[in-house]
Structures are given as structure tokens and as C-alpha cells.
Amino acid sequence: IFARNPDRLKFTSLTTEDGLPSEDIRAIIQDHLGLMWFGTGAEGVFKYDGYRFTSYNYDPLDPRSLSTNSVEILYEDHANTLWIGTTGGGLNKFEREKERFVRYLNDPDQSNSLPHNNIKAMYEDNTGTMWVSSNGGLSKFNREDGSFFTYQHNPDDPNSLSGNSIRTIYEDKEKGLLWLGTRRNGITVYDR
């Protein structure tokens, strides 16, 4: 249809001239309120209400600001909480009422912290469990206490992850298996 009627296609662009804070967009999501959220490579995250943009950026003097301006992934869970996965700044939870962030970062002295600050994927399964992947493996995130239980590749265990850099997570509808797409290590299927 489109090949015969190319005049029917119409694209509209939003640029910095329209108020767009950055043209390096890495992630997009529409939240439960209908707001559009955009994650950028170096300018943080911003929301768009159809008329104007609101920016959220890293502020070194504010521990409740976004942890870094390099955003890789945006995710909204079943409770309508917005999560921001970053490169180098770990995981951020947006507190809508207060317009601020809670940071979850790697702490080498804490075994139950985020294993790595480069977030690659997030997924909430059908039981409500939040899964977060980073360059440090696959983590089951306990939203109640902010702890992470992490699964990692073990070369001596053929039943471990095939690699620690998981780029995508998907749960199949038939068996509830988690399918994990890795960087350079194929697919791992996790049967809980």
C-alpha cells in the first residue's frame, strides 16, 4: 500500500528549535499518564506533555538528581514507577510527587548492591519481580529494601549465564521462561 502511495506518509520532527534539549535520543517510553519520556546520551532525561519539555539532569551538588546524564533505558513498572537505567550511574527511580530521583549504585563492599553501574535492560515478569541487567550479570531487584540478588556467568558451571552482558530480557507467555539476549554470548534461557 505504502509503496504505491508514498505521498500518504508524513513524518513530523522535533528538534532543538522546538525546545528538544538534545537530539541524541537513546530511549523512549510513554507513561501511564500519556507523557512521553526521552533518555539521552549526554543531556539526561526529559518529559514531553505535547506542548513543552521538562529536563531532568545530573547535579553534582544534589544527591536526589539523576545520577548521570547518560541514559540507556526507560521502564515503567506495574505500579507506574518510572525507572531510568544509565551508563555509569546505575539505576534511578523517579519519585513523581517530589520530582526527584532515588539512586541505586554499585557498592563493591556490599554483595547485595547493583553489580555494575552500566544498565542494559529492565523487565518486570508476570509475578511482579523486577529484573535488571548490567555488565555484571542478571539481578533480581527487591524494590522493598533496594537489594539485588545477582546471577553471573561461571565458566566452570554449564548451567550459569552464558555471559554477563545481557542486552535484552523477555518472558515467554507459555512457560514463563526468561529469555536473555547477551552481547557476544548468544541466548540464555532461565527457568525459575
Short mmCIF file of N, CA and C in Angstrom, two decimals:
data_model
loop_
_atom_site.label_atom_id
_atom_site.label_comp_id
_atom_site.label_asym_id
_atom_site.label_seq_id
_atom_site.Cartn_x
_atom_site.Cartn_y
_atom_site.Cartn_z
N ILE A 1 0.83 -1.19 0.00
CA ILE A 1 0.00 0.00 0.00
C ILE A 1 0.87 1.25 0.00
N PHE A 2 1.86 1.28 0.91
CA PHE A 2 2.68 2.48 1.01
C PHE A 2 3.57 2.66 -0.21
N ALA A 3 4.00 1.56 -0.82
CA ALA A 3 4.86 1.68 -2.00
C ALA A 3 4.11 2.35 -3.15
N ARG A 4 2.81 2.12 -3.24
CA ARG A 4 2.01 2.73 -4.30
C ARG A 4 1.59 4.16 -3.97
N ASN A 5 1.53 4.47 -2.67
CA ASN A 5 1.05 5.78 -2.24
C ASN A 5 2.07 6.44 -1.30
N PRO A 6 3.27 6.74 -1.77
CA PRO A 6 4.27 7.32 -0.87
C PRO A 6 3.87 8.70 -0.34
N ASP A 7 2.94 9.38 -0.99
CA ASP A 7 2.52 10.70 -0.52
C ASP A 7 1.71 10.63 0.78
N ARG A 8 1.22 9.44 1.13
CA ARG A 8 0.44 9.28 2.36
C ARG A 8 1.31 9.31 3.61
N LEU A 9 2.58 9.01 3.46
CA LEU A 9 3.48 9.01 4.61
C LEU A 9 3.80 10.44 5.00
N LYS A 10 3.69 10.70 6.31
CA LYS A 10 4.01 12.03 6.79
C LYS A 10 4.75 11.90 8.11
N PHE A 11 5.92 12.46 8.15
CA PHE A 11 6.73 12.45 9.36
C PHE A 11 6.85 13.87 9.88
N THR A 12 6.79 14.01 11.20
CA THR A 12 7.00 15.30 11.85
C THR A 12 8.22 15.17 12.74
N SER A 13 9.06 16.16 12.74
CA SER A 13 10.28 16.13 13.55
C SER A 13 10.22 17.15 14.66
N LEU A 14 10.80 16.79 15.79
CA LEU A 14 11.01 17.72 16.89
C LEU A 14 12.52 17.88 17.02
N THR A 15 12.98 19.11 17.01
CA THR A 15 14.41 19.38 17.09
C THR A 15 14.68 20.34 18.24
N THR A 16 15.93 20.73 18.39
CA THR A 16 16.28 21.69 19.43
C THR A 16 15.58 23.02 19.20
N GLU A 17 15.23 23.32 17.97
CA GLU A 17 14.49 24.56 17.69
C GLU A 17 13.08 24.52 18.29
N ASP A 18 12.55 23.31 18.50
CA ASP A 18 11.23 23.14 19.12
C ASP A 18 11.33 23.02 20.64
N GLY A 19 12.54 23.13 21.17
CA GLY A 19 12.73 23.01 22.62
C GLY A 19 13.30 21.67 23.05
N LEU A 20 13.52 20.76 22.12
CA LEU A 20 14.11 19.46 22.42
C LEU A 20 15.50 19.70 23.02
N PRO A 21 15.76 19.23 24.24
CA PRO A 21 17.05 19.51 24.89
C PRO A 21 18.24 18.83 24.21
N SER A 22 18.04 17.74 23.53
CA SER A 22 19.13 17.01 22.88
C SER A 22 18.57 16.26 21.68
N GLU A 23 19.40 16.05 20.68
CA GLU A 23 18.98 15.25 19.54
C GLU A 23 19.58 13.85 19.57
N ASP A 24 20.29 13.50 20.65
CA ASP A 24 20.88 12.17 20.84
C ASP A 24 19.96 11.36 21.75
N ILE A 25 18.91 10.77 21.16
CA ILE A 25 17.89 10.05 21.92
C ILE A 25 18.25 8.56 21.97
N ARG A 26 18.32 8.00 23.19
CA ARG A 26 18.69 6.60 23.38
C ARG A 26 17.51 5.73 23.80
N ALA A 27 16.49 6.33 24.44
CA ALA A 27 15.36 5.56 24.95
C ALA A 27 14.11 6.42 24.90
N ILE A 28 12.97 5.77 24.63
CA ILE A 28 11.68 6.45 24.59
C ILE A 28 10.64 5.58 25.28
N ILE A 29 9.77 6.21 26.05
CA ILE A 29 8.65 5.49 26.66
C ILE A 29 7.49 6.47 26.83
N GLN A 30 6.28 5.93 26.74
CA GLN A 30 5.09 6.71 27.09
C GLN A 30 4.57 6.14 28.40
N ASP A 31 4.40 7.00 29.41
CA ASP A 31 3.97 6.50 30.71
C ASP A 31 2.45 6.36 30.79
N HIS A 32 1.96 5.92 31.93
CA HIS A 32 0.53 5.66 32.12
C HIS A 32 -0.31 6.94 32.06
N LEU A 33 0.32 8.10 32.19
CA LEU A 33 -0.38 9.38 32.10
C LEU A 33 -0.42 9.92 30.67
N GLY A 34 0.26 9.23 29.76
CA GLY A 34 0.33 9.68 28.38
C GLY A 34 1.51 10.59 28.09
N LEU A 35 2.33 10.85 29.08
CA LEU A 35 3.52 11.69 28.88
C LEU A 35 4.60 10.90 28.16
N MET A 36 5.32 11.56 27.29
CA MET A 36 6.44 10.94 26.59
C MET A 36 7.72 11.26 27.35
N TRP A 37 8.57 10.25 27.53
CA TRP A 37 9.84 10.40 28.21
C TRP A 37 10.95 10.02 27.24
N PHE A 38 12.04 10.78 27.26
CA PHE A 38 13.16 10.55 26.36
C PHE A 38 14.45 10.52 27.17
N GLY A 39 15.25 9.48 26.96
CA GLY A 39 16.56 9.38 27.58
C GLY A 39 17.61 9.72 26.54
N THR A 40 18.61 10.50 26.94
CA THR A 40 19.62 10.96 26.00
C THR A 40 21.00 10.43 26.37
N GLY A 41 21.92 10.57 25.43
CA GLY A 41 23.29 10.09 25.65
C GLY A 41 24.11 10.99 26.55
N ALA A 42 23.75 12.28 26.66
CA ALA A 42 24.58 13.18 27.46
C ALA A 42 23.80 14.32 28.12
N GLU A 43 22.48 14.38 27.90
CA GLU A 43 21.69 15.50 28.44
C GLU A 43 20.62 15.05 29.43
N GLY A 44 20.73 13.84 29.96
CA GLY A 44 19.78 13.37 30.95
C GLY A 44 18.49 12.85 30.35
N VAL A 45 17.40 13.06 31.08
CA VAL A 45 16.09 12.58 30.66
C VAL A 45 15.13 13.77 30.66
N PHE A 46 14.15 13.72 29.77
CA PHE A 46 13.16 14.79 29.76
C PHE A 46 11.81 14.23 29.38
N LYS A 47 10.77 14.92 29.85
CA LYS A 47 9.41 14.51 29.52
C LYS A 47 8.79 15.56 28.61
N TYR A 48 7.82 15.08 27.83
CA TYR A 48 7.14 15.94 26.87
C TYR A 48 5.65 15.74 27.04
N ASP A 49 4.93 16.83 27.29
CA ASP A 49 3.48 16.74 27.52
C ASP A 49 2.67 17.09 26.27
N GLY A 50 3.34 17.20 25.14
CA GLY A 50 2.69 17.58 23.90
C GLY A 50 2.85 19.04 23.57
N TYR A 51 3.31 19.82 24.56
CA TYR A 51 3.48 21.26 24.38
C TYR A 51 4.88 21.74 24.75
N ARG A 52 5.39 21.17 25.88
CA ARG A 52 6.71 21.62 26.33
C ARG A 52 7.50 20.47 26.92
N PHE A 53 8.82 20.69 26.98
CA PHE A 53 9.75 19.71 27.52
C PHE A 53 10.17 20.12 28.93
N THR A 54 10.31 19.13 29.81
CA THR A 54 10.87 19.34 31.14
C THR A 54 12.09 18.45 31.26
N SER A 55 13.24 19.05 31.57
CA SER A 55 14.51 18.31 31.66
C SER A 55 14.84 17.91 33.08
N TYR A 56 15.45 16.74 33.21
CA TYR A 56 15.98 16.24 34.48
C TYR A 56 17.43 15.86 34.22
N ASN A 57 18.34 16.48 34.98
CA ASN A 57 19.77 16.29 34.72
C ASN A 57 20.51 15.96 36.01
N TYR A 58 21.73 15.50 35.81
CA TYR A 58 22.65 15.26 36.92
C TYR A 58 23.12 16.58 37.49
N ASP A 59 23.08 16.70 38.81
CA ASP A 59 23.61 17.86 39.52
C ASP A 59 24.55 17.32 40.60
N PRO A 60 25.86 17.58 40.49
CA PRO A 60 26.81 17.02 41.46
C PRO A 60 26.55 17.46 42.90
N LEU A 61 25.80 18.53 43.09
CA LEU A 61 25.51 19.02 44.43
C LEU A 61 24.18 18.51 44.99
N ASP A 62 23.43 17.75 44.17
CA ASP A 62 22.12 17.27 44.60
C ASP A 62 22.04 15.75 44.50
N PRO A 63 22.10 15.04 45.65
CA PRO A 63 22.04 13.57 45.62
C PRO A 63 20.68 13.02 45.19
N ARG A 64 19.68 13.89 45.03
CA ARG A 64 18.35 13.47 44.57
C ARG A 64 18.13 13.78 43.09
N SER A 65 19.20 14.23 42.42
CA SER A 65 19.11 14.45 40.97
C SER A 65 19.42 13.14 40.26
N LEU A 66 19.24 13.11 38.97
CA LEU A 66 19.61 11.97 38.15
C LEU A 66 21.09 11.67 38.39
N SER A 67 21.48 10.39 38.48
CA SER A 67 22.84 10.03 38.85
C SER A 67 23.88 10.32 37.77
N THR A 68 23.47 10.42 36.52
CA THR A 68 24.34 10.76 35.40
C THR A 68 23.45 11.21 34.25
N ASN A 69 24.02 11.89 33.28
CA ASN A 69 23.23 12.35 32.13
C ASN A 69 23.21 11.36 30.97
N SER A 70 23.90 10.23 31.11
CA SER A 70 23.93 9.23 30.06
C SER A 70 22.88 8.15 30.33
N VAL A 71 21.74 8.26 29.67
CA VAL A 71 20.59 7.37 29.90
C VAL A 71 20.50 6.34 28.76
N GLU A 72 20.33 5.08 29.13
CA GLU A 72 20.24 3.99 28.16
C GLU A 72 18.85 3.39 28.03
N ILE A 73 18.11 3.34 29.14
CA ILE A 73 16.82 2.65 29.11
C ILE A 73 15.84 3.33 30.07
N LEU A 74 14.57 3.35 29.65
CA LEU A 74 13.47 3.84 30.48
C LEU A 74 12.46 2.71 30.62
N TYR A 75 11.89 2.56 31.80
CA TYR A 75 10.94 1.47 32.03
C TYR A 75 9.92 1.91 33.07
N GLU A 76 8.65 1.60 32.83
CA GLU A 76 7.60 1.86 33.82
C GLU A 76 7.04 0.52 34.28
N ASP A 77 7.02 0.30 35.59
CA ASP A 77 6.55 -0.99 36.11
C ASP A 77 5.04 -0.97 36.35
N HIS A 78 4.50 -2.08 36.88
CA HIS A 78 3.06 -2.23 37.08
C HIS A 78 2.49 -1.22 38.08
N ALA A 79 3.34 -0.68 38.96
CA ALA A 79 2.89 0.32 39.94
C ALA A 79 3.06 1.74 39.39
N ASN A 80 3.35 1.84 38.10
CA ASN A 80 3.53 3.13 37.41
C ASN A 80 4.75 3.90 37.89
N THR A 81 5.74 3.18 38.40
CA THR A 81 7.00 3.80 38.79
C THR A 81 7.91 3.84 37.56
N LEU A 82 8.51 5.00 37.33
CA LEU A 82 9.43 5.18 36.21
C LEU A 82 10.85 4.89 36.67
N TRP A 83 11.52 3.99 35.92
CA TRP A 83 12.89 3.60 36.21
C TRP A 83 13.78 4.06 35.06
N ILE A 84 14.97 4.54 35.41
CA ILE A 84 15.93 5.03 34.42
C ILE A 84 17.23 4.26 34.60
N GLY A 85 17.63 3.53 33.55
CA GLY A 85 18.90 2.82 33.54
C GLY A 85 19.94 3.65 32.82
N THR A 86 21.10 3.80 33.41
CA THR A 86 22.11 4.70 32.87
C THR A 86 23.41 3.96 32.53
N THR A 87 24.28 4.66 31.85
CA THR A 87 25.64 4.20 31.64
C THR A 87 26.52 4.91 32.65
N GLY A 88 27.03 4.18 33.60
CA GLY A 88 27.94 4.72 34.60
C GLY A 88 27.27 5.23 35.85
N GLY A 89 25.94 5.39 35.85
CA GLY A 89 25.24 5.93 37.02
C GLY A 89 24.23 4.99 37.62
N GLY A 90 24.29 3.71 37.26
CA GLY A 90 23.40 2.73 37.85
C GLY A 90 21.93 2.92 37.48
N LEU A 91 21.07 2.59 38.43
CA LEU A 91 19.62 2.61 38.26
C LEU A 91 19.04 3.77 39.06
N ASN A 92 18.06 4.45 38.49
CA ASN A 92 17.38 5.57 39.16
C ASN A 92 15.89 5.32 39.17
N LYS A 93 15.26 5.62 40.30
CA LYS A 93 13.79 5.58 40.42
C LYS A 93 13.31 7.02 40.50
N PHE A 94 12.33 7.37 39.67
CA PHE A 94 11.78 8.72 39.68
C PHE A 94 10.62 8.80 40.66
N GLU A 95 10.72 9.70 41.63
CA GLU A 95 9.64 9.96 42.57
C GLU A 95 8.82 11.11 42.01
N ARG A 96 7.68 10.77 41.39
CA ARG A 96 6.87 11.77 40.68
C ARG A 96 6.39 12.92 41.57
N GLU A 97 5.90 12.58 42.76
CA GLU A 97 5.32 13.61 43.62
C GLU A 97 6.34 14.67 44.03
N LYS A 98 7.59 14.24 44.20
CA LYS A 98 8.64 15.16 44.66
C LYS A 98 9.55 15.62 43.53
N GLU A 99 9.35 15.05 42.32
CA GLU A 99 10.18 15.40 41.16
C GLU A 99 11.66 15.22 41.47
N ARG A 100 11.99 14.04 42.03
CA ARG A 100 13.38 13.74 42.35
C ARG A 100 13.65 12.25 42.14
N PHE A 101 14.91 11.87 42.30
CA PHE A 101 15.33 10.51 41.99
C PHE A 101 15.93 9.82 43.21
N VAL A 102 15.77 8.50 43.24
CA VAL A 102 16.47 7.63 44.19
C VAL A 102 17.47 6.85 43.36
N ARG A 103 18.71 6.82 43.81
CA ARG A 103 19.79 6.16 43.06
C ARG A 103 20.12 4.79 43.66
N TYR A 104 20.37 3.84 42.77
CA TYR A 104 20.84 2.50 43.15
C TYR A 104 22.14 2.29 42.40
N LEU A 105 23.24 2.21 43.17
CA LEU A 105 24.57 2.16 42.57
C LEU A 105 25.34 0.94 43.05
N ASN A 106 26.38 0.59 42.31
CA ASN A 106 27.27 -0.48 42.72
C ASN A 106 28.08 -0.01 43.93
N ASP A 107 28.13 -0.87 44.94
CA ASP A 107 29.00 -0.65 46.09
C ASP A 107 29.82 -1.93 46.24
N PRO A 108 31.11 -1.88 45.91
CA PRO A 108 31.94 -3.09 45.96
C PRO A 108 31.98 -3.75 47.33
N ASP A 109 31.68 -3.01 48.39
CA ASP A 109 31.70 -3.56 49.74
C ASP A 109 30.39 -4.23 50.13
N GLN A 110 29.36 -4.12 49.28
CA GLN A 110 28.05 -4.71 49.58
C GLN A 110 27.71 -5.78 48.53
N SER A 111 27.61 -7.02 48.94
CA SER A 111 27.33 -8.11 47.99
C SER A 111 25.92 -8.03 47.40
N ASN A 112 25.01 -7.33 48.07
CA ASN A 112 23.63 -7.25 47.57
C ASN A 112 23.35 -5.92 46.86
N SER A 113 24.42 -5.21 46.45
CA SER A 113 24.21 -3.97 45.69
C SER A 113 24.16 -4.30 44.21
N LEU A 114 23.84 -3.33 43.42
CA LEU A 114 23.88 -3.45 41.96
C LEU A 114 25.29 -3.89 41.56
N PRO A 115 25.45 -4.92 40.72
CA PRO A 115 26.80 -5.43 40.43
C PRO A 115 27.64 -4.53 39.52
N HIS A 116 26.99 -3.67 38.74
CA HIS A 116 27.71 -2.81 37.79
C HIS A 116 26.84 -1.61 37.50
N ASN A 117 27.44 -0.45 37.24
CA ASN A 117 26.67 0.77 37.02
C ASN A 117 26.26 1.02 35.58
N ASN A 118 26.55 0.10 34.67
CA ASN A 118 26.09 0.21 33.28
C ASN A 118 24.86 -0.68 33.11
N ILE A 119 23.68 -0.07 33.12
CA ILE A 119 22.42 -0.81 33.00
C ILE A 119 22.12 -1.05 31.52
N LYS A 120 21.74 -2.27 31.19
CA LYS A 120 21.47 -2.64 29.80
C LYS A 120 20.00 -2.95 29.53
N ALA A 121 19.29 -3.52 30.50
CA ALA A 121 17.88 -3.88 30.29
C ALA A 121 17.17 -3.98 31.63
N MET A 122 15.84 -3.81 31.57
CA MET A 122 14.97 -3.99 32.73
C MET A 122 13.72 -4.72 32.26
N TYR A 123 13.17 -5.53 33.16
CA TYR A 123 11.96 -6.26 32.80
C TYR A 123 11.23 -6.67 34.08
N GLU A 124 9.93 -6.49 34.10
CA GLU A 124 9.11 -6.96 35.21
C GLU A 124 8.35 -8.18 34.73
N ASP A 125 8.55 -9.32 35.41
CA ASP A 125 7.91 -10.56 34.94
C ASP A 125 6.46 -10.65 35.44
N ASN A 126 5.78 -11.76 35.10
CA ASN A 126 4.37 -11.89 35.42
C ASN A 126 4.09 -12.08 36.91
N THR A 127 5.13 -12.28 37.71
CA THR A 127 4.96 -12.38 39.16
C THR A 127 5.23 -11.04 39.85
N GLY A 128 5.62 -10.03 39.07
CA GLY A 128 5.94 -8.72 39.62
C GLY A 128 7.40 -8.56 40.00
N THR A 129 8.21 -9.57 39.71
CA THR A 129 9.64 -9.48 40.00
C THR A 129 10.31 -8.59 38.97
N MET A 130 11.12 -7.67 39.46
CA MET A 130 11.87 -6.77 38.58
C MET A 130 13.26 -7.35 38.35
N TRP A 131 13.62 -7.48 37.06
CA TRP A 131 14.93 -7.96 36.66
C TRP A 131 15.70 -6.81 36.04
N VAL A 132 16.96 -6.68 36.43
CA VAL A 132 17.83 -5.62 35.92
C VAL A 132 19.11 -6.27 35.43
N SER A 133 19.50 -5.96 34.20
CA SER A 133 20.77 -6.49 33.71
C SER A 133 21.75 -5.34 33.54
N SER A 134 23.00 -5.70 33.72
CA SER A 134 24.08 -4.74 33.61
C SER A 134 25.28 -5.48 33.01
N ASN A 135 26.41 -4.83 33.00
CA ASN A 135 27.63 -5.53 32.57
C ASN A 135 28.09 -6.52 33.62
N GLY A 136 27.36 -6.62 34.72
CA GLY A 136 27.72 -7.53 35.80
C GLY A 136 26.78 -8.69 35.98
N GLY A 137 25.94 -8.99 34.98
CA GLY A 137 25.04 -10.13 35.05
C GLY A 137 23.58 -9.74 35.15
N LEU A 138 22.77 -10.70 35.61
CA LEU A 138 21.32 -10.52 35.75
C LEU A 138 20.98 -10.42 37.22
N SER A 139 20.27 -9.37 37.61
CA SER A 139 19.93 -9.16 39.02
C SER A 139 18.44 -9.17 39.23
N LYS A 140 18.02 -9.87 40.28
CA LYS A 140 16.64 -9.81 40.76
C LYS A 140 16.61 -8.67 41.77
N PHE A 141 15.78 -7.67 41.50
CA PHE A 141 15.76 -6.45 42.30
C PHE A 141 14.62 -6.50 43.30
N ASN A 142 14.94 -6.34 44.56
CA ASN A 142 13.93 -6.26 45.61
C ASN A 142 13.61 -4.78 45.83
N ARG A 143 12.47 -4.35 45.34
CA ARG A 143 12.10 -2.93 45.42
C ARG A 143 11.79 -2.49 46.85
N GLU A 144 11.48 -3.44 47.73
CA GLU A 144 11.15 -3.10 49.13
C GLU A 144 12.38 -2.61 49.90
N ASP A 145 13.50 -3.32 49.74
CA ASP A 145 14.69 -2.93 50.51
C ASP A 145 15.84 -2.43 49.65
N GLY A 146 15.65 -2.39 48.32
CA GLY A 146 16.68 -1.87 47.43
C GLY A 146 17.85 -2.80 47.21
N SER A 147 17.68 -4.09 47.50
CA SER A 147 18.78 -5.04 47.33
C SER A 147 18.68 -5.77 45.99
N PHE A 148 19.80 -6.33 45.57
CA PHE A 148 19.91 -7.06 44.31
C PHE A 148 20.49 -8.43 44.59
N PHE A 149 19.87 -9.47 44.02
CA PHE A 149 20.46 -10.81 44.03
C PHE A 149 20.91 -11.07 42.60
N THR A 150 22.19 -11.31 42.39
CA THR A 150 22.75 -11.34 41.05
C THR A 150 23.21 -12.73 40.63
N TYR A 151 22.85 -13.07 39.39
CA TYR A 151 23.31 -14.28 38.73
C TYR A 151 24.39 -13.86 37.74
N GLN A 152 25.51 -14.61 37.76
CA GLN A 152 26.61 -14.28 36.86
C GLN A 152 27.12 -15.52 36.14
N HIS A 153 27.86 -15.25 35.07
CA HIS A 153 28.49 -16.32 34.31
C HIS A 153 29.60 -16.95 35.14
N ASN A 154 29.60 -18.27 35.16
CA ASN A 154 30.67 -19.03 35.81
C ASN A 154 31.20 -20.02 34.78
N PRO A 155 32.43 -19.86 34.31
CA PRO A 155 32.95 -20.75 33.26
C PRO A 155 33.00 -22.21 33.68
N ASP A 156 32.98 -22.50 34.99
CA ASP A 156 33.02 -23.88 35.47
C ASP A 156 31.63 -24.49 35.63
N ASP A 157 30.59 -23.69 35.40
CA ASP A 157 29.22 -24.18 35.57
C ASP A 157 28.45 -24.04 34.26
N PRO A 158 28.16 -25.16 33.59
CA PRO A 158 27.44 -25.09 32.31
C PRO A 158 26.00 -24.60 32.45
N ASN A 159 25.48 -24.54 33.68
CA ASN A 159 24.11 -24.08 33.90
C ASN A 159 24.04 -22.61 34.30
N SER A 160 25.18 -21.92 34.27
CA SER A 160 25.17 -20.50 34.61
C SER A 160 24.86 -19.68 33.36
N LEU A 161 24.79 -18.36 33.52
CA LEU A 161 24.58 -17.48 32.37
C LEU A 161 25.67 -17.70 31.33
N SER A 162 25.31 -17.52 30.06
CA SER A 162 26.31 -17.67 29.01
C SER A 162 27.26 -16.48 28.94
N GLY A 163 26.86 -15.35 29.53
CA GLY A 163 27.69 -14.14 29.58
C GLY A 163 27.07 -13.14 30.53
N ASN A 164 27.86 -12.20 31.01
CA ASN A 164 27.38 -11.23 31.99
C ASN A 164 26.77 -9.97 31.39
N SER A 165 27.00 -9.72 30.11
CA SER A 165 26.46 -8.51 29.49
C SER A 165 25.16 -8.84 28.77
N ILE A 166 24.05 -8.74 29.50
CA ILE A 166 22.72 -9.08 28.97
C ILE A 166 22.09 -7.81 28.43
N ARG A 167 21.71 -7.84 27.16
CA ARG A 167 21.18 -6.66 26.48
C ARG A 167 19.67 -6.58 26.43
N THR A 168 18.99 -7.73 26.55
CA THR A 168 17.54 -7.74 26.45
C THR A 168 16.97 -8.90 27.25
N ILE A 169 15.78 -8.70 27.81
CA ILE A 169 15.10 -9.70 28.63
C ILE A 169 13.67 -9.81 28.14
N TYR A 170 13.20 -11.07 28.01
CA TYR A 170 11.82 -11.29 27.59
C TYR A 170 11.29 -12.54 28.29
N GLU A 171 10.05 -12.49 28.74
CA GLU A 171 9.41 -13.65 29.36
C GLU A 171 8.39 -14.23 28.39
N ASP A 172 8.52 -15.54 28.09
CA ASP A 172 7.53 -16.11 27.17
C ASP A 172 6.22 -16.36 27.91
N LYS A 173 5.14 -16.32 27.17
CA LYS A 173 3.81 -16.42 27.75
C LYS A 173 3.39 -17.86 28.04
N GLU A 174 4.01 -18.81 27.36
CA GLU A 174 3.62 -20.20 27.52
C GLU A 174 4.15 -20.82 28.80
N LYS A 175 5.45 -20.69 29.05
CA LYS A 175 6.07 -21.35 30.20
C LYS A 175 6.61 -20.39 31.24
N GLY A 176 6.60 -19.10 30.96
CA GLY A 176 7.16 -18.14 31.91
C GLY A 176 8.66 -18.16 32.00
N LEU A 177 9.32 -18.66 30.95
CA LEU A 177 10.78 -18.67 30.92
C LEU A 177 11.31 -17.28 30.60
N LEU A 178 12.43 -16.92 31.20
CA LEU A 178 13.08 -15.66 30.87
C LEU A 178 14.12 -15.93 29.79
N TRP A 179 14.01 -15.21 28.69
CA TRP A 179 14.94 -15.30 27.58
C TRP A 179 15.88 -14.10 27.68
N LEU A 180 17.17 -14.37 27.72
CA LEU A 180 18.17 -13.35 27.94
C LEU A 180 19.10 -13.27 26.73
N GLY A 181 19.08 -12.15 26.06
CA GLY A 181 19.96 -11.93 24.92
C GLY A 181 21.23 -11.25 25.40
N THR A 182 22.36 -11.87 25.13
CA THR A 182 23.64 -11.36 25.63
C THR A 182 24.45 -10.72 24.51
N ARG A 183 25.45 -9.99 24.92
CA ARG A 183 26.39 -9.40 23.98
C ARG A 183 27.50 -10.42 23.75
N ARG A 184 27.51 -10.98 22.55
CA ARG A 184 28.55 -11.92 22.10
C ARG A 184 28.50 -13.29 22.76
N ASN A 185 27.46 -13.61 23.54
CA ASN A 185 27.38 -14.93 24.16
C ASN A 185 26.03 -15.60 23.92
N GLY A 186 25.34 -15.21 22.86
CA GLY A 186 24.11 -15.87 22.48
C GLY A 186 22.94 -15.61 23.43
N ILE A 187 22.09 -16.63 23.54
CA ILE A 187 20.86 -16.53 24.34
C ILE A 187 20.95 -17.50 25.50
N THR A 188 20.54 -17.05 26.67
CA THR A 188 20.41 -17.89 27.85
C THR A 188 18.92 -17.93 28.17
N VAL A 189 18.41 -19.12 28.49
CA VAL A 189 17.02 -19.27 28.91
C VAL A 189 17.03 -19.63 30.38
N TYR A 190 16.31 -18.85 31.18
CA TYR A 190 16.27 -19.07 32.63
C TYR A 190 14.92 -19.61 33.02
N ASP A 191 14.91 -20.82 33.58
CA ASP A 191 13.70 -21.47 34.08
C ASP A 191 13.71 -21.33 35.60
N ARG A 192 12.84 -20.44 36.09
CA ARG A 192 12.82 -20.19 37.53
C ARG A 192 12.29 -21.38 38.31
#
